[in-house]
Amino acid sequence: MNRILFLLISVLTFITYGCGDSACYKKLIEVDSLTENDMTDSASKVIKTIENTYNIKDGKERAYYSLLKYQLQFRQNYINKNIHVEDSLINYSILYYSNNEDTRNLALSYYLKGRTSKNKEAIRYLKKSEFIANKTNNNSLKMRICGAISTINVDNEDYKTALTYGLKSIEYGKKVNDNETLIQFMLNLSSIYNNVGKYDSAVFFANKCIDYLDKVPPTQKASIYINVAAAIIRSDTIKAKEYALKSLEIRKSNNAYQILAKLARDRKDYAQSETYLEEALKYSPSVDWEAFIL
């Protein structure tokens, strides 16, 4: 009787353990959460601990690890700096998730593969990612996918498609708590409207970024002011100057002074333009030299 009871307990223990996630997998979930919350450095430390502590098993663990490791490399710009980097990590994830139902991770795998590919290959992977992500409620991922497709089409000068996906990225972005990425895509959309000559819409979306300033870290505010000023410099010179000056109140920069120099030059105040360009040189050797000579 005791022997039978012992066997039953052993079987139940095995079943319970088998149905749950391993310690390794639970740490990978932690990496995923940290990455999604833009805590890249912390995520990198945890994944290093995983590599040093666990024997990562093929299958579910290896696919998740490969996806998260590749995502961290992408966010840390490692892949862009090392163009010959082996992409077996993301290929493993794509193969696994294509054969094992996990819609979010498959869509994310294709998204990352698209972001690290070129031209037609990039579009192909991103469109696959979009198709799969549409089966989920993950608006954050949908926002990033649409934003990436929009950017690629800007590079290809297909502004109609870029505009369609740019607007989609904003709609998804309004549903998630990722204000920095939303601002980036609103600036991209503003730039697209500038390219197609719809300046009122360009100014509208650039100015919308200002509404989100209180929701981003203080360190980001100066660059947002500069980017908005650059986006509306042809359409609203008064606001462009105001935002460039506000950015200087937070942090001195070459870009802000160059925007002010251009605005001064456009109104034929060449002495003021030269003064701003001289200030710009204090923060970077890069200036509009033709304007400086003039």
Tab-separated table of C-alpha atoms in Angstrom:
chain	number	residue	atom	x	y	z
A	1	MET	CA	0.000	0.000	0.000
A	2	ASN	CA	2.805	2.406	0.918
A	3	ARG	CA	4.589	1.524	-2.321
A	4	ILE	CA	1.454	2.314	-4.382
A	5	LEU	CA	0.975	5.596	-2.490
A	6	PHE	CA	4.613	6.539	-3.143
A	7	LEU	CA	4.225	5.824	-6.876
A	8	LEU	CA	1.057	7.918	-7.064
A	9	ILE	CA	2.777	10.852	-5.352
A	10	SER	CA	5.764	10.533	-7.698
A	11	VAL	CA	3.535	10.535	-10.783
A	12	LEU	CA	1.552	13.539	-9.568
A	13	THR	CA	4.769	15.408	-8.790
A	14	PHE	CA	6.107	14.679	-12.282
A	15	ILE	CA	2.864	15.803	-13.935
A	16	THR	CA	2.728	18.998	-11.883
A	17	TYR	CA	6.342	19.837	-12.692
A	18	GLY	CA	5.899	19.011	-16.374
A	19	CYS	CA	2.868	21.287	-16.745
A	20	GLY	CA	4.562	24.285	-15.206
A	21	ASP	CA	7.276	26.500	-16.603
A	22	SER	CA	10.869	25.682	-15.687
A	23	ALA	CA	12.980	28.026	-13.565
A	24	CYS	CA	14.869	28.956	-16.718
A	25	TYR	CA	11.674	29.804	-18.589
A	26	LYS	CA	10.423	31.931	-15.701
A	27	LYS	CA	13.646	33.951	-15.822
A	28	LEU	CA	13.127	34.393	-19.568
A	29	ILE	CA	9.654	35.792	-18.845
A	30	GLU	CA	11.373	38.293	-16.546
A	31	VAL	CA	13.732	39.301	-19.388
A	32	ASP	CA	10.730	39.759	-21.682
A	33	SER	CA	8.967	41.995	-19.165
A	34	LEU	CA	12.066	44.131	-18.574
A	35	THR	CA	12.633	44.521	-22.315
A	36	GLU	CA	9.029	45.522	-22.958
A	37	ASN	CA	9.423	48.217	-20.289
A	38	ASP	CA	12.595	49.531	-21.991
A	39	MET	CA	14.821	48.334	-19.125
A	40	THR	CA	17.378	46.966	-21.565
A	41	ASP	CA	20.385	47.021	-19.246
A	42	SER	CA	18.522	45.092	-16.552
A	43	ALA	CA	17.233	42.605	-19.121
A	44	SER	CA	20.789	42.047	-20.383
A	45	LYS	CA	21.995	41.273	-16.860
A	46	VAL	CA	19.240	38.724	-16.294
A	47	ILE	CA	19.855	36.982	-19.628
A	48	LYS	CA	23.572	36.790	-18.756
A	49	THR	CA	22.607	35.130	-15.476
A	50	ILE	CA	20.474	32.644	-17.412
A	51	GLU	CA	23.394	31.811	-19.720
A	52	ASN	CA	25.691	31.231	-16.734
A	53	THR	CA	23.183	29.315	-14.599
A	54	TYR	CA	20.951	27.147	-16.760
A	55	ASN	CA	21.371	24.531	-19.436
A	56	ILE	CA	18.913	26.003	-21.953
A	57	LYS	CA	16.931	23.142	-23.461
A	58	ASP	CA	16.090	22.858	-27.139
A	59	GLY	CA	12.505	23.672	-28.035
A	60	LYS	CA	10.404	26.054	-25.987
A	61	GLU	CA	13.267	27.375	-23.828
A	62	ARG	CA	15.736	27.735	-26.703
A	63	ALA	CA	13.177	29.515	-28.925
A	64	TYR	CA	12.257	32.039	-26.228
A	65	TYR	CA	15.886	32.614	-25.265
A	66	SER	CA	16.889	33.087	-28.922
A	67	LEU	CA	14.092	35.592	-29.527
A	68	LEU	CA	14.891	37.648	-26.425
A	69	LYS	CA	18.657	37.513	-26.990
A	70	TYR	CA	18.223	38.717	-30.581
A	71	GLN	CA	15.832	41.467	-29.497
A	72	LEU	CA	18.357	42.753	-26.964
A	73	GLN	CA	21.130	42.688	-29.571
A	74	PHE	CA	18.853	44.676	-31.891
A	75	ARG	CA	17.971	47.262	-29.231
A	76	GLN	CA	21.620	47.673	-28.277
A	77	ASN	CA	22.496	48.236	-31.957
A	78	TYR	CA	24.832	45.239	-31.954
A	79	ILE	CA	23.327	43.771	-35.123
A	80	ASN	CA	23.535	47.041	-37.085
A	81	LYS	CA	27.187	47.488	-36.116
A	82	ASN	CA	28.019	43.893	-37.032
A	83	ILE	CA	26.440	43.370	-40.437
A	84	HIS	CA	27.827	39.850	-40.732
A	85	VAL	CA	26.326	38.729	-37.414
A	86	GLU	CA	24.947	35.205	-37.475
A	87	ASP	CA	21.135	35.347	-37.397
A	88	SER	CA	20.645	31.710	-36.412
A	89	LEU	CA	19.054	32.965	-33.180
A	90	ILE	CA	16.051	34.569	-34.853
A	91	ASN	CA	15.823	31.824	-37.473
A	92	TYR	CA	15.518	29.237	-34.684
A	93	SER	CA	12.686	31.239	-33.096
A	94	ILE	CA	10.825	31.638	-36.387
A	95	LEU	CA	11.067	27.924	-37.137
A	96	TYR	CA	9.923	26.923	-33.643
A	97	TYR	CA	7.028	29.376	-33.378
A	98	SER	CA	5.870	28.560	-36.912
A	99	ASN	CA	5.347	24.967	-35.761
A	100	ASN	CA	4.171	25.707	-32.217
A	101	GLU	CA	1.292	28.080	-31.562
A	102	ASP	CA	2.514	31.330	-30.014
A	103	THR	CA	1.156	34.160	-32.142
A	104	ARG	CA	2.789	37.019	-30.268
A	105	ASN	CA	6.270	35.543	-30.314
A	106	LEU	CA	6.025	34.530	-33.976
A	107	ALA	CA	4.898	38.050	-34.936
A	108	LEU	CA	7.728	39.543	-32.849
A	109	SER	CA	10.256	37.177	-34.459
A	110	TYR	CA	9.217	38.222	-37.971
A	111	TYR	CA	9.228	41.891	-36.901
A	112	LEU	CA	12.826	41.665	-35.670
A	113	LYS	CA	13.857	39.734	-38.783
A	114	GLY	CA	12.291	42.501	-40.865
A	115	ARG	CA	13.998	45.273	-38.925
A	116	THR	CA	17.392	43.669	-39.508
A	117	SER	CA	16.841	42.870	-43.201
A	118	LYS	CA	17.071	45.096	-46.256
A	119	ASN	CA	14.675	46.297	-48.962
A	120	LYS	CA	12.237	43.672	-50.284
A	121	GLU	CA	13.239	41.104	-47.668
A	122	ALA	CA	12.472	43.586	-44.899
A	123	ILE	CA	9.037	44.343	-46.325
A	124	ARG	CA	8.295	40.633	-46.750
A	125	TYR	CA	9.093	39.805	-43.122
A	126	LEU	CA	7.294	42.869	-41.762
A	127	LYS	CA	4.153	42.074	-43.758
A	128	LYS	CA	4.219	38.538	-42.354
A	129	SER	CA	4.588	40.041	-38.904
A	130	GLU	CA	1.654	42.388	-39.522
A	131	PHE	CA	-0.589	39.535	-40.693
A	132	ILE	CA	0.183	37.447	-37.597
A	133	ALA	CA	0.041	40.373	-35.136
A	134	ASN	CA	-3.465	41.229	-36.353
A	135	LYS	CA	-4.588	37.995	-34.685
A	136	THR	CA	-3.478	39.378	-31.304
A	137	ASN	CA	-4.489	42.267	-29.037
A	138	ASN	CA	-0.867	43.457	-28.803
A	139	ASN	CA	-1.226	47.098	-29.868
A	140	SER	CA	2.354	47.903	-28.889
A	141	LEU	CA	3.734	45.384	-31.360
A	142	LYS	CA	1.239	46.468	-34.033
A	143	MET	CA	2.368	50.079	-33.564
A	144	ARG	CA	6.026	49.160	-34.063
A	145	ILE	CA	5.293	46.983	-37.100
A	146	CYS	CA	3.251	49.689	-38.844
A	147	GLY	CA	5.832	52.333	-37.967
A	148	ALA	CA	8.614	50.204	-39.452
A	149	ILE	CA	6.658	49.560	-42.661
A	150	SER	CA	5.947	53.288	-42.934
A	151	THR	CA	9.636	54.171	-42.538
A	152	ILE	CA	10.759	51.690	-45.198
A	153	ASN	CA	8.233	53.101	-47.662
A	154	VAL	CA	9.510	56.620	-46.962
A	155	ASP	CA	12.984	55.381	-47.910
A	156	ASN	CA	11.476	53.975	-51.122
A	157	GLU	CA	9.626	57.282	-51.714
A	158	ASP	CA	6.269	55.487	-51.672
A	159	TYR	CA	4.652	58.206	-49.581
A	160	LYS	CA	1.088	56.972	-50.103
A	161	THR	CA	1.825	53.622	-48.441
A	162	ALA	CA	4.050	55.326	-45.865
A	163	LEU	CA	1.186	57.633	-44.943
A	164	THR	CA	-1.298	54.758	-44.604
A	165	TYR	CA	0.958	52.840	-42.226
A	166	GLY	CA	2.071	55.994	-40.429
A	167	LEU	CA	-1.544	56.757	-39.528
A	168	LYS	CA	-2.045	53.139	-38.415
A	169	SER	CA	0.993	53.346	-36.127
A	170	ILE	CA	-0.478	56.438	-34.431
A	171	GLU	CA	-3.862	54.793	-33.895
A	172	TYR	CA	-2.249	51.769	-32.242
A	173	GLY	CA	0.131	54.026	-30.308
A	174	LYS	CA	-2.752	55.878	-28.654
A	175	LYS	CA	-3.831	52.589	-27.075
A	176	VAL	CA	-0.538	51.791	-25.340
A	177	ASN	CA	1.691	53.383	-22.733
A	178	ASP	CA	4.753	54.016	-24.905
A	179	ASN	CA	4.839	57.760	-25.341
A	180	GLU	CA	8.421	58.001	-26.605
A	181	THR	CA	7.731	55.624	-29.514
A	182	LEU	CA	4.408	57.351	-30.220
A	183	ILE	CA	6.202	60.719	-30.425
A	184	GLN	CA	8.775	59.224	-32.797
A	185	PHE	CA	6.038	57.980	-35.130
A	186	MET	CA	4.147	61.282	-34.985
A	187	LEU	CA	7.342	63.049	-36.062
A	188	ASN	CA	7.744	60.517	-38.881
A	189	LEU	CA	4.165	61.187	-39.946
A	190	SER	CA	4.785	64.929	-39.851
A	191	SER	CA	7.800	64.429	-42.096
A	192	ILE	CA	5.734	62.397	-44.579
A	193	TYR	CA	3.104	65.139	-44.766
A	194	ASN	CA	5.893	67.634	-45.422
A	195	ASN	CA	7.143	65.458	-48.287
A	196	VAL	CA	3.725	65.388	-49.947
A	197	GLY	CA	3.174	69.122	-49.447
A	198	LYS	CA	0.428	68.866	-46.815
A	199	TYR	CA	1.990	71.369	-44.444
A	200	ASP	CA	-1.036	71.929	-42.204
A	201	SER	CA	-1.111	68.217	-41.362
A	202	ALA	CA	2.673	68.254	-40.882
A	203	VAL	CA	2.366	71.063	-38.336
A	204	PHE	CA	-0.603	69.359	-36.637
A	205	PHE	CA	1.208	66.089	-35.924
A	206	ALA	CA	4.462	67.807	-34.965
A	207	ASN	CA	2.630	70.000	-32.466
A	208	LYS	CA	0.777	66.958	-31.073
A	209	CYS	CA	4.164	65.746	-29.797
A	210	ILE	CA	4.272	68.708	-27.426
A	211	ASP	CA	1.096	67.418	-25.721
A	212	TYR	CA	3.058	64.361	-24.570
A	213	LEU	CA	6.075	66.208	-23.143
A	214	ASP	CA	4.939	65.782	-19.529
A	215	LYS	CA	4.753	62.021	-20.060
A	216	VAL	CA	8.384	61.468	-21.102
A	217	PRO	CA	11.615	61.591	-19.057
A	218	PRO	CA	13.167	65.084	-18.708
A	219	THR	CA	16.246	63.897	-20.619
A	220	GLN	CA	14.091	63.370	-23.732
A	221	LYS	CA	12.402	66.774	-23.774
A	222	ALA	CA	15.223	68.757	-25.393
A	223	SER	CA	15.484	66.382	-28.352
A	224	ILE	CA	11.698	66.397	-28.799
A	225	TYR	CA	11.644	70.196	-28.943
A	226	ILE	CA	14.461	70.098	-31.531
A	227	ASN	CA	12.747	67.468	-33.677
A	228	VAL	CA	9.432	69.305	-33.600
A	229	ALA	CA	11.174	72.570	-34.508
A	230	ALA	CA	12.899	70.864	-37.439
A	231	ALA	CA	9.614	69.315	-38.591
A	232	ILE	CA	7.762	72.648	-38.760
A	233	ILE	CA	10.629	74.950	-39.764
A	234	ARG	CA	9.125	75.527	-43.220
A	235	SER	CA	5.538	75.799	-42.035
A	236	ASP	CA	5.507	77.678	-38.735
A	237	THR	CA	8.690	79.691	-38.194
A	238	ILE	CA	7.423	81.322	-34.980
A	239	LYS	CA	6.759	78.009	-33.259
A	240	ALA	CA	9.970	76.519	-34.669
A	241	LYS	CA	11.994	79.301	-33.071
A	242	GLU	CA	10.088	78.955	-29.794
A	243	TYR	CA	10.749	75.211	-29.584
A	244	ALA	CA	14.427	75.564	-30.534
A	245	LEU	CA	14.875	78.127	-27.743
A	246	LYS	CA	13.018	75.892	-25.270
A	247	SER	CA	15.358	73.030	-26.089
A	248	LEU	CA	18.344	75.278	-25.306
A	249	GLU	CA	16.841	76.010	-21.888
A	250	ILE	CA	17.157	72.291	-21.158
A	251	ARG	CA	20.398	71.463	-22.967
A	252	LYS	CA	22.741	73.339	-25.309
A	253	SER	CA	23.120	71.621	-28.663
A	254	ASN	CA	24.476	72.065	-32.151
A	255	ASN	CA	21.137	71.183	-33.755
A	256	ALA	CA	19.117	73.789	-31.884
A	257	TYR	CA	21.559	76.560	-32.775
A	258	GLN	CA	21.575	75.481	-36.432
A	259	ILE	CA	17.771	75.672	-36.554
A	260	LEU	CA	17.926	79.179	-35.115
A	261	ALA	CA	20.671	80.090	-37.603
A	262	LYS	CA	18.556	78.936	-40.532
A	263	LEU	CA	15.520	80.869	-39.308
A	264	ALA	CA	17.664	84.015	-38.941
A	265	ARG	CA	19.175	83.514	-42.397
A	266	ASP	CA	15.718	83.065	-43.976
A	267	ARG	CA	14.689	86.443	-42.617
A	268	LYS	CA	17.999	87.882	-43.927
A	269	ASP	CA	19.431	88.553	-40.473
A	270	TYR	CA	22.880	87.267	-41.455
A	271	ALA	CA	24.688	88.671	-38.410
A	272	GLN	CA	22.357	86.790	-36.059
A	273	SER	CA	22.676	83.659	-38.193
A	274	GLU	CA	26.469	83.800	-37.934
A	275	THR	CA	26.261	84.238	-34.162
A	276	TYR	CA	24.093	81.114	-33.874
A	277	LEU	CA	26.430	79.119	-36.129
A	278	GLU	CA	29.400	80.122	-33.980
A	279	GLU	CA	27.516	78.832	-30.949
A	280	ALA	CA	26.705	75.617	-32.817
A	281	LEU	CA	30.429	75.021	-33.395
A	282	LYS	CA	30.986	74.876	-29.640
A	283	TYR	CA	28.971	71.673	-29.437
A	284	SER	CA	29.935	69.954	-32.702
A	285	PRO	CA	32.203	70.692	-35.689
A	286	SER	CA	29.262	70.025	-38.014
A	287	VAL	CA	27.531	73.163	-39.333
A	288	ASP	CA	26.048	74.469	-42.557
A	289	TRP	CA	29.376	75.758	-43.891
A	290	GLU	CA	27.878	77.315	-47.024
A	291	ALA	CA	25.607	79.421	-44.836
A	292	PHE	CA	28.472	80.201	-42.502
A	293	ILE	CA	30.616	81.526	-45.381
A	294	LEU	CA	27.716	83.600	-46.668
